[in-house]
CSV table of C-alpha atoms in Angstrom, one decimal:
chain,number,residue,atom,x,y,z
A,1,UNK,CA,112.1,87.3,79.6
A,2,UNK,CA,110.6,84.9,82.0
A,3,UNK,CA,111.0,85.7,86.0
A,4,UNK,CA,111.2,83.7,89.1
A,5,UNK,CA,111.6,85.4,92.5
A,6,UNK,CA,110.5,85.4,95.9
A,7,UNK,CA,107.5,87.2,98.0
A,8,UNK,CA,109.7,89.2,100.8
A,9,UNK,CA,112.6,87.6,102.2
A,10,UNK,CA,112.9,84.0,103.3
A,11,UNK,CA,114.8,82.2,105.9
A,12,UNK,CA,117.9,81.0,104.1
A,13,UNK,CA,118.5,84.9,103.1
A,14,UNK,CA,118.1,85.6,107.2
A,15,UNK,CA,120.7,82.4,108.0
A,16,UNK,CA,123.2,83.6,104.9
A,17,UNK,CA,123.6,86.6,107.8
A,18,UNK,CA,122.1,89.0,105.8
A,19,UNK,CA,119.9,92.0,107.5
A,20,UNK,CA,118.7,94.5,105.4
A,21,UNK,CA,116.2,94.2,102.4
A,22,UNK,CA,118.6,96.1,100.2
A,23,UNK,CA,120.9,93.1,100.0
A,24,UNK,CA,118.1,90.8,98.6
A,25,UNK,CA,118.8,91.9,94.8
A,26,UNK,CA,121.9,91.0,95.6
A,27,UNK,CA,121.3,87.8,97.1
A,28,UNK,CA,118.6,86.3,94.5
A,29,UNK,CA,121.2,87.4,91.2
A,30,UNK,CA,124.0,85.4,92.9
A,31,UNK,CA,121.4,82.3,92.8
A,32,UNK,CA,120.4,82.7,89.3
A,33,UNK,CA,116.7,84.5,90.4
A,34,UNK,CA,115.6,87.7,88.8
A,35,UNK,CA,111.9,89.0,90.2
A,36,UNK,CA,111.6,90.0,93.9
A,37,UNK,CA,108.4,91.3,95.5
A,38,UNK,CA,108.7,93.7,98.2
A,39,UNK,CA,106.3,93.4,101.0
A,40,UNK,CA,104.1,96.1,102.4
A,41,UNK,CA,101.3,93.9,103.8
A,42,UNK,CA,101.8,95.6,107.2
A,43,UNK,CA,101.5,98.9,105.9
A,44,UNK,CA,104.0,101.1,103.3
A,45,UNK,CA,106.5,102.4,106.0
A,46,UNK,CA,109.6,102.4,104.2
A,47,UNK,CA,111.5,106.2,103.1
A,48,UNK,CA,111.4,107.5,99.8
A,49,UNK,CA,115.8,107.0,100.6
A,50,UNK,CA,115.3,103.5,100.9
A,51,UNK,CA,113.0,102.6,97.8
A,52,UNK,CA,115.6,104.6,96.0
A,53,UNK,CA,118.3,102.4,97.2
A,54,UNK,CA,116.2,99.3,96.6
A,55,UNK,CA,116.1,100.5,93.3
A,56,UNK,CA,119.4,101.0,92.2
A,57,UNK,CA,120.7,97.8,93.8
A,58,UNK,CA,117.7,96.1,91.8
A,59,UNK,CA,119.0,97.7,88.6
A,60,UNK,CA,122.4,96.7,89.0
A,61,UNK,CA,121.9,92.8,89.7
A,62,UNK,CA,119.1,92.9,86.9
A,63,UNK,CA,116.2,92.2,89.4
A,64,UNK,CA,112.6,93.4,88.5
A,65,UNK,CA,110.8,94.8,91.5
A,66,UNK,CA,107.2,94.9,92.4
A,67,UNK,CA,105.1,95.6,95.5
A,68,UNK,CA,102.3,94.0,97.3
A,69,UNK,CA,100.3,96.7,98.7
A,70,UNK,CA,98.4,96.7,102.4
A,71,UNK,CA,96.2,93.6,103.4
A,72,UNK,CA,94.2,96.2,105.2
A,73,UNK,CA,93.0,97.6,101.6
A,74,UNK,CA,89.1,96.6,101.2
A,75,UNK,CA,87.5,97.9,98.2
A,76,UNK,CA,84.5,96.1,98.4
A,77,UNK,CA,83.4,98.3,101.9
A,78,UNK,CA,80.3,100.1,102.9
A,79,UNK,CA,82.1,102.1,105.3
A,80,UNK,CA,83.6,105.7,104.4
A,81,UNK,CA,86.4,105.5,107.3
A,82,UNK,CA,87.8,102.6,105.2
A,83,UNK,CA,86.9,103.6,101.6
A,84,UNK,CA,89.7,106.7,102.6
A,85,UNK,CA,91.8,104.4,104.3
A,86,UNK,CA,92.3,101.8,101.6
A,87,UNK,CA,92.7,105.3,99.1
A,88,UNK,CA,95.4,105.9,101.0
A,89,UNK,CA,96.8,102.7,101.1
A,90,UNK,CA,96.8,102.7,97.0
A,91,UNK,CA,98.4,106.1,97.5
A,92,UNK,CA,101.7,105.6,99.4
A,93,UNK,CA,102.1,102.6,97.3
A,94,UNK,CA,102.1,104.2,94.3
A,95,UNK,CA,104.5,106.7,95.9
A,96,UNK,CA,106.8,104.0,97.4
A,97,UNK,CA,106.3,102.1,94.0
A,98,UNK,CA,107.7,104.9,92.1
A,99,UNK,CA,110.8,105.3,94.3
A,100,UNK,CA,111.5,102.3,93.7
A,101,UNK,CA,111.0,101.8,90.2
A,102,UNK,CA,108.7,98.9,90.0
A,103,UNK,CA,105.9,99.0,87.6
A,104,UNK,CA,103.4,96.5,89.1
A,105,UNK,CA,101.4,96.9,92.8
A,106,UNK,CA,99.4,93.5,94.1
A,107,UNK,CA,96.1,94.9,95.9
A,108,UNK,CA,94.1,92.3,97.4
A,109,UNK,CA,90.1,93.4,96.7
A,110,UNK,CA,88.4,92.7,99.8
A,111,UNK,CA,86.0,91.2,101.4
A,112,UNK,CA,82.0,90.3,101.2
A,113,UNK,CA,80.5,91.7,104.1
A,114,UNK,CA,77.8,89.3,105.4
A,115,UNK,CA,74.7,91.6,104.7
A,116,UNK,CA,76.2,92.1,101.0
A,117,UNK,CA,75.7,90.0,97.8
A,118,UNK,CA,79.1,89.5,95.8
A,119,UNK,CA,77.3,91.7,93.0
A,120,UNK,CA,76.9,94.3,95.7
A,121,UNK,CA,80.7,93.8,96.9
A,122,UNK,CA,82.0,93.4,93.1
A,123,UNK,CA,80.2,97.0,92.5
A,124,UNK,CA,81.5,98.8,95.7
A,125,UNK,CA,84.5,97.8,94.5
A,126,UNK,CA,84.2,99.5,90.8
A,127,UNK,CA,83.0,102.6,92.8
A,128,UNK,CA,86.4,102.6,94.7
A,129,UNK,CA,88.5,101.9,91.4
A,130,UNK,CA,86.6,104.6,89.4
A,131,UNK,CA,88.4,106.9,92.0
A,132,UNK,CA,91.5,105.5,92.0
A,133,UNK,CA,91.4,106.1,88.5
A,134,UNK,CA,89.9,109.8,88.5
A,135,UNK,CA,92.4,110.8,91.8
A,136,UNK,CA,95.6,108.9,91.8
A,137,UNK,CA,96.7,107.0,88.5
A,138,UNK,CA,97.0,110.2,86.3
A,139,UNK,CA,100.4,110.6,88.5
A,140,UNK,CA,101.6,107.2,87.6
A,141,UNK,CA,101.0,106.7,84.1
A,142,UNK,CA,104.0,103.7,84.2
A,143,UNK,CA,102.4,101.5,87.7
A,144,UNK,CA,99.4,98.4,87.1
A,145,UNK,CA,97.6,97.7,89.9
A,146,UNK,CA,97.3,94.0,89.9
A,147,UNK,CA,94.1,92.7,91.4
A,148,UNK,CA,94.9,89.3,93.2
A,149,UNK,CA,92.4,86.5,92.9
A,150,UNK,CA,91.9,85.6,96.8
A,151,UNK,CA,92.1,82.2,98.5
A,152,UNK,CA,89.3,81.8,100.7
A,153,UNK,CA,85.1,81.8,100.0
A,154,UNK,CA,84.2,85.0,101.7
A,155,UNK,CA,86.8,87.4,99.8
A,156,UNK,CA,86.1,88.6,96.8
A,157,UNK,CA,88.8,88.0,94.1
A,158,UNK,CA,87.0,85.0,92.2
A,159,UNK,CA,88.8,84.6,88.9
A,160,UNK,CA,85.7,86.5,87.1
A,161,UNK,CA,85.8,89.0,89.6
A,162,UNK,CA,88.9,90.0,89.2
A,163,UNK,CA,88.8,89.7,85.5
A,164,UNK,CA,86.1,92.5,85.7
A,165,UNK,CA,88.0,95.0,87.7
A,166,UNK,CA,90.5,94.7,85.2
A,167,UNK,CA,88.7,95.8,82.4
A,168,UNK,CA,88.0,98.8,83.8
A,169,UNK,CA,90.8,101.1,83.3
A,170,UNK,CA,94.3,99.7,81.5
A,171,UNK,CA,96.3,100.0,84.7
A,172,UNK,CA,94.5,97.4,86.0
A,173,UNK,CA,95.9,93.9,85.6
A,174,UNK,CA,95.2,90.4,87.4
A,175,UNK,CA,97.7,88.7,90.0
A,176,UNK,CA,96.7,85.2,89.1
A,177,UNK,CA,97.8,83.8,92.0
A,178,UNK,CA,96.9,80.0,91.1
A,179,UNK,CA,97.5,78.7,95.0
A,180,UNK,CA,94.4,80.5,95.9
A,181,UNK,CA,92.4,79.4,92.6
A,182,UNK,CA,93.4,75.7,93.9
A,183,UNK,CA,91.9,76.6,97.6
A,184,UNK,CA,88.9,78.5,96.0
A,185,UNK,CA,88.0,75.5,93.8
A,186,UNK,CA,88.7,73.7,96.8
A,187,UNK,CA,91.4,71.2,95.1
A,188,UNK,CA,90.7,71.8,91.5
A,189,UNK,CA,93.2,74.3,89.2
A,190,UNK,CA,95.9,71.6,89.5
A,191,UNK,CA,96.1,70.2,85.7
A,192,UNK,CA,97.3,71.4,82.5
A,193,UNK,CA,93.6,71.4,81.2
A,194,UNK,CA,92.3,73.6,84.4
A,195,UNK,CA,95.8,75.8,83.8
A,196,UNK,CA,95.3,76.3,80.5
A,197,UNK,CA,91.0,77.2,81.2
A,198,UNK,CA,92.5,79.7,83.4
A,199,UNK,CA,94.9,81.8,81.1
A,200,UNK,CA,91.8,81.4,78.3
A,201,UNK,CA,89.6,83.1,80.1
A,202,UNK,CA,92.4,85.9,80.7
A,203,UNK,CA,92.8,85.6,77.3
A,204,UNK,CA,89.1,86.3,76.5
A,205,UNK,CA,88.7,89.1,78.9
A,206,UNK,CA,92.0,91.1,78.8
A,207,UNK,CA,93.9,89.9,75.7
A,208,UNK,CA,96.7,88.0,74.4
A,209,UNK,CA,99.3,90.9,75.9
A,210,UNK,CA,98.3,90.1,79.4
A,211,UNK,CA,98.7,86.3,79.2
A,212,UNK,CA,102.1,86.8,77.8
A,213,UNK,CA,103.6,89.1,80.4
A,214,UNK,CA,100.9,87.5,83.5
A,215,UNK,CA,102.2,88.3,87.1
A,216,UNK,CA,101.8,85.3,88.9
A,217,UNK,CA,101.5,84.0,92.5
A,218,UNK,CA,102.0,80.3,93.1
A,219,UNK,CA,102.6,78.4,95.9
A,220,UNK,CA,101.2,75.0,97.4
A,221,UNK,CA,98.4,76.2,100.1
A,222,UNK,CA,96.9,74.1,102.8
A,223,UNK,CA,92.6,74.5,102.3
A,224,UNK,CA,89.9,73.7,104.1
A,225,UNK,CA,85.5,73.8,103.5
A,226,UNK,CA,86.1,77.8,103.7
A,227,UNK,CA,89.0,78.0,101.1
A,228,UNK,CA,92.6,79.3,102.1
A,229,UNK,CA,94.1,77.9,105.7
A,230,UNK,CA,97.4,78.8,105.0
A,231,UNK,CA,100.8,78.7,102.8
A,232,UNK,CA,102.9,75.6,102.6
A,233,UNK,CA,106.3,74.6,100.1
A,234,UNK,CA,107.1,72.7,97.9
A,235,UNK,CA,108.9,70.3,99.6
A,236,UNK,CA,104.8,69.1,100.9
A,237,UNK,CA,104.3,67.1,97.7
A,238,UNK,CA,100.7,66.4,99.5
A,239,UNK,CA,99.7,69.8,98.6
A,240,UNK,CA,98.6,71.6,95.4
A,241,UNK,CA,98.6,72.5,93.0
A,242,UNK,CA,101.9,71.9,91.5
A,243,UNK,CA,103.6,73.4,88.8
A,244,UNK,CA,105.1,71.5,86.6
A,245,UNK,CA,101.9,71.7,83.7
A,246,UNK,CA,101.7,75.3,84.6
A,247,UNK,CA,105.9,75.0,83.4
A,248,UNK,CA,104.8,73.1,80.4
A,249,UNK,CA,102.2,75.5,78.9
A,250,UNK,CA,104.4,78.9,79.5
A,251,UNK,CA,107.2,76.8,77.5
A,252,UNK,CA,104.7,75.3,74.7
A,253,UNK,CA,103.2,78.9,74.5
A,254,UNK,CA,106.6,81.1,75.2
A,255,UNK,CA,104.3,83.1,77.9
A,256,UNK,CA,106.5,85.6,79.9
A,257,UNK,CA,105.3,86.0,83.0
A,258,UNK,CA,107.1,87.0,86.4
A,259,UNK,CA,106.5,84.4,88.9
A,260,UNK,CA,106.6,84.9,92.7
A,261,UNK,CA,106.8,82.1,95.0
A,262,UNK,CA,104.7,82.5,98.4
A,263,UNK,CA,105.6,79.8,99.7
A,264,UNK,CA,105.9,79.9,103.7
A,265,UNK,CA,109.8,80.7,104.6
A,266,UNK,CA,111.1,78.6,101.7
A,267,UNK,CA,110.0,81.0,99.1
A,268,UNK,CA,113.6,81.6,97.7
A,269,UNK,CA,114.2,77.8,97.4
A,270,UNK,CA,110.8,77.1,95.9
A,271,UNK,CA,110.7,80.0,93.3
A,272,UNK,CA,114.5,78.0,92.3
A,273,UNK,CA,112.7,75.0,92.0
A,274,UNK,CA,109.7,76.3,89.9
A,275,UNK,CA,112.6,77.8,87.8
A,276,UNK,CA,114.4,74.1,87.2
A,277,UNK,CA,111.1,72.8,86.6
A,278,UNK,CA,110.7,75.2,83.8
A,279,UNK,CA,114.2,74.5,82.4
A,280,UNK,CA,113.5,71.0,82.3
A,281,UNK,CA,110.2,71.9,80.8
A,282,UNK,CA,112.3,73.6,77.6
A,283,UNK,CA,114.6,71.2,77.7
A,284,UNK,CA,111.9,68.0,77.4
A,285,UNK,CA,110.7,70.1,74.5
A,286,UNK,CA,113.9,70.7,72.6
């Protein structure tokens, strides 16, 4: 089945007088949304009695959890302090993850450092993974670490990139977040034929499996000469990309992805309207 939900909590579920993050699952079932994405950007500091919690309210109002991991997580660095430090960023997700019950963690990659190639970055970065692998993932046989293709120049996290990393173990998987494909390619990713390029080249590095059940970001993003500026909504028609052929290919191919809207405060409301834009896709096609 098909999910739509939001990246953390947006403003309408603040101004409904709700508080606490447990009441989210709650709050997105009432309104017809099924995927929610917890945040842990600023660093995994919630109790094993909480994600617990989280979980069972997500179980009862049939909402699929995931996690997006620590932004301070750089695989790609030369620098042992932070090689241990991002290690231990994947860890406590994977422990947090597991209380909770979700089975997907987004991990950005990194960044180039400016004395490094890409190649050099992309190959740090397999270093760190190969670890990851060896040290923590044997715990959590049922957790993908999804690799998010990044929005601005000087990250790594091209769409290649990412593809790579991912074919290195089989709990790796992409977060094809098509916002920052859009900023990357500085405007382009915004068609059905540029969609549909995209989830062939999953196709031809990962398999069929992994287009059918993609985890997805998408939201319209503001972008400038260096890539990403920052997030906007859907209600800015004047930025991209736009989802409506993305809607049109999942329903032509019956893809089942979850999709998480990133949108900047509006997240809830914009992950409803990618979801009637996909209804009307299915329905155009009946």
């Amino acid at each position: 089945m098909i999910k739509f939900g939001p990246a953390g909590n947006s403003q309408s579920f603040y101004d409904a007088g709700y508080k606490s993050s447990l009441d989210v699952p709650e709050f997105l079932a009432a309104q017809g949304l099924n995927a929610y994405e917890y945040q842990c950007g600023r660093g995994v500091r919630v109790k094993e009695d909480f994600c617990r919690q989280l979980a069972a309210k997500a179980s009862e109002n049939q909402v699929a959890l995931s996690l997006h991991a620590p932004y301070f997580i750089n695989l790609a660095t030369k620098e042992a302090k932070v090689m241990e430090s991002s290690l231990n960023h994947i860890r406590k997700s994977l422990v947090a993850a597991a209380a909770m019950e979700a089975s997907r963690i987004v991990v950005h990659p990194g960044s180039v450092a400016k004395d490094s190639t890409r190649k050099e970055a992309l190959h740090r970065a397999e270093k760190l993974l190969g670890r990851v692998v060896e040290e923590l993932l044997p715990d959590y046989p049922g957790i993908y670490l999804c690799l998010e293709t990044m929005g601005k120049l000087n990250q790594l996290g091209d769409l290649e990139e990412v593809l790579y990393l991912c074919t290195l173990d089989n709990q790796f998987i992409p977060t094809i977040d098509f916002g920052h494909l859009h900023t990357r390619g500085l405007g382009k990713v915004n068609s059905g034929e540029e969609f549909e390029a995209v989830l062939d080249q999953i196709d031809s590095a990962l398999g069929a499996e992994v287009v059918q059940n993609l985890h997805v970001h998408f939201s319209p993003i503001e972008y400038g000469a260096k890539g990403e500026i920052r997030h906007r909504t859907m209600a800015e028609t004047e930025y991209g990309p736009h989802f409506e052929p993305l809607a049109e290919i999942i329903v032509r191919d019956k893809l089942t992805p979850v999709i998480i809207s990133e949108s900047a405060g509006t997240q809830t409301e914009d992950a409803l309207t990618m979801k009637a834009l996909y209804t009307k896709a299915q329905e155009a096609k009946a």
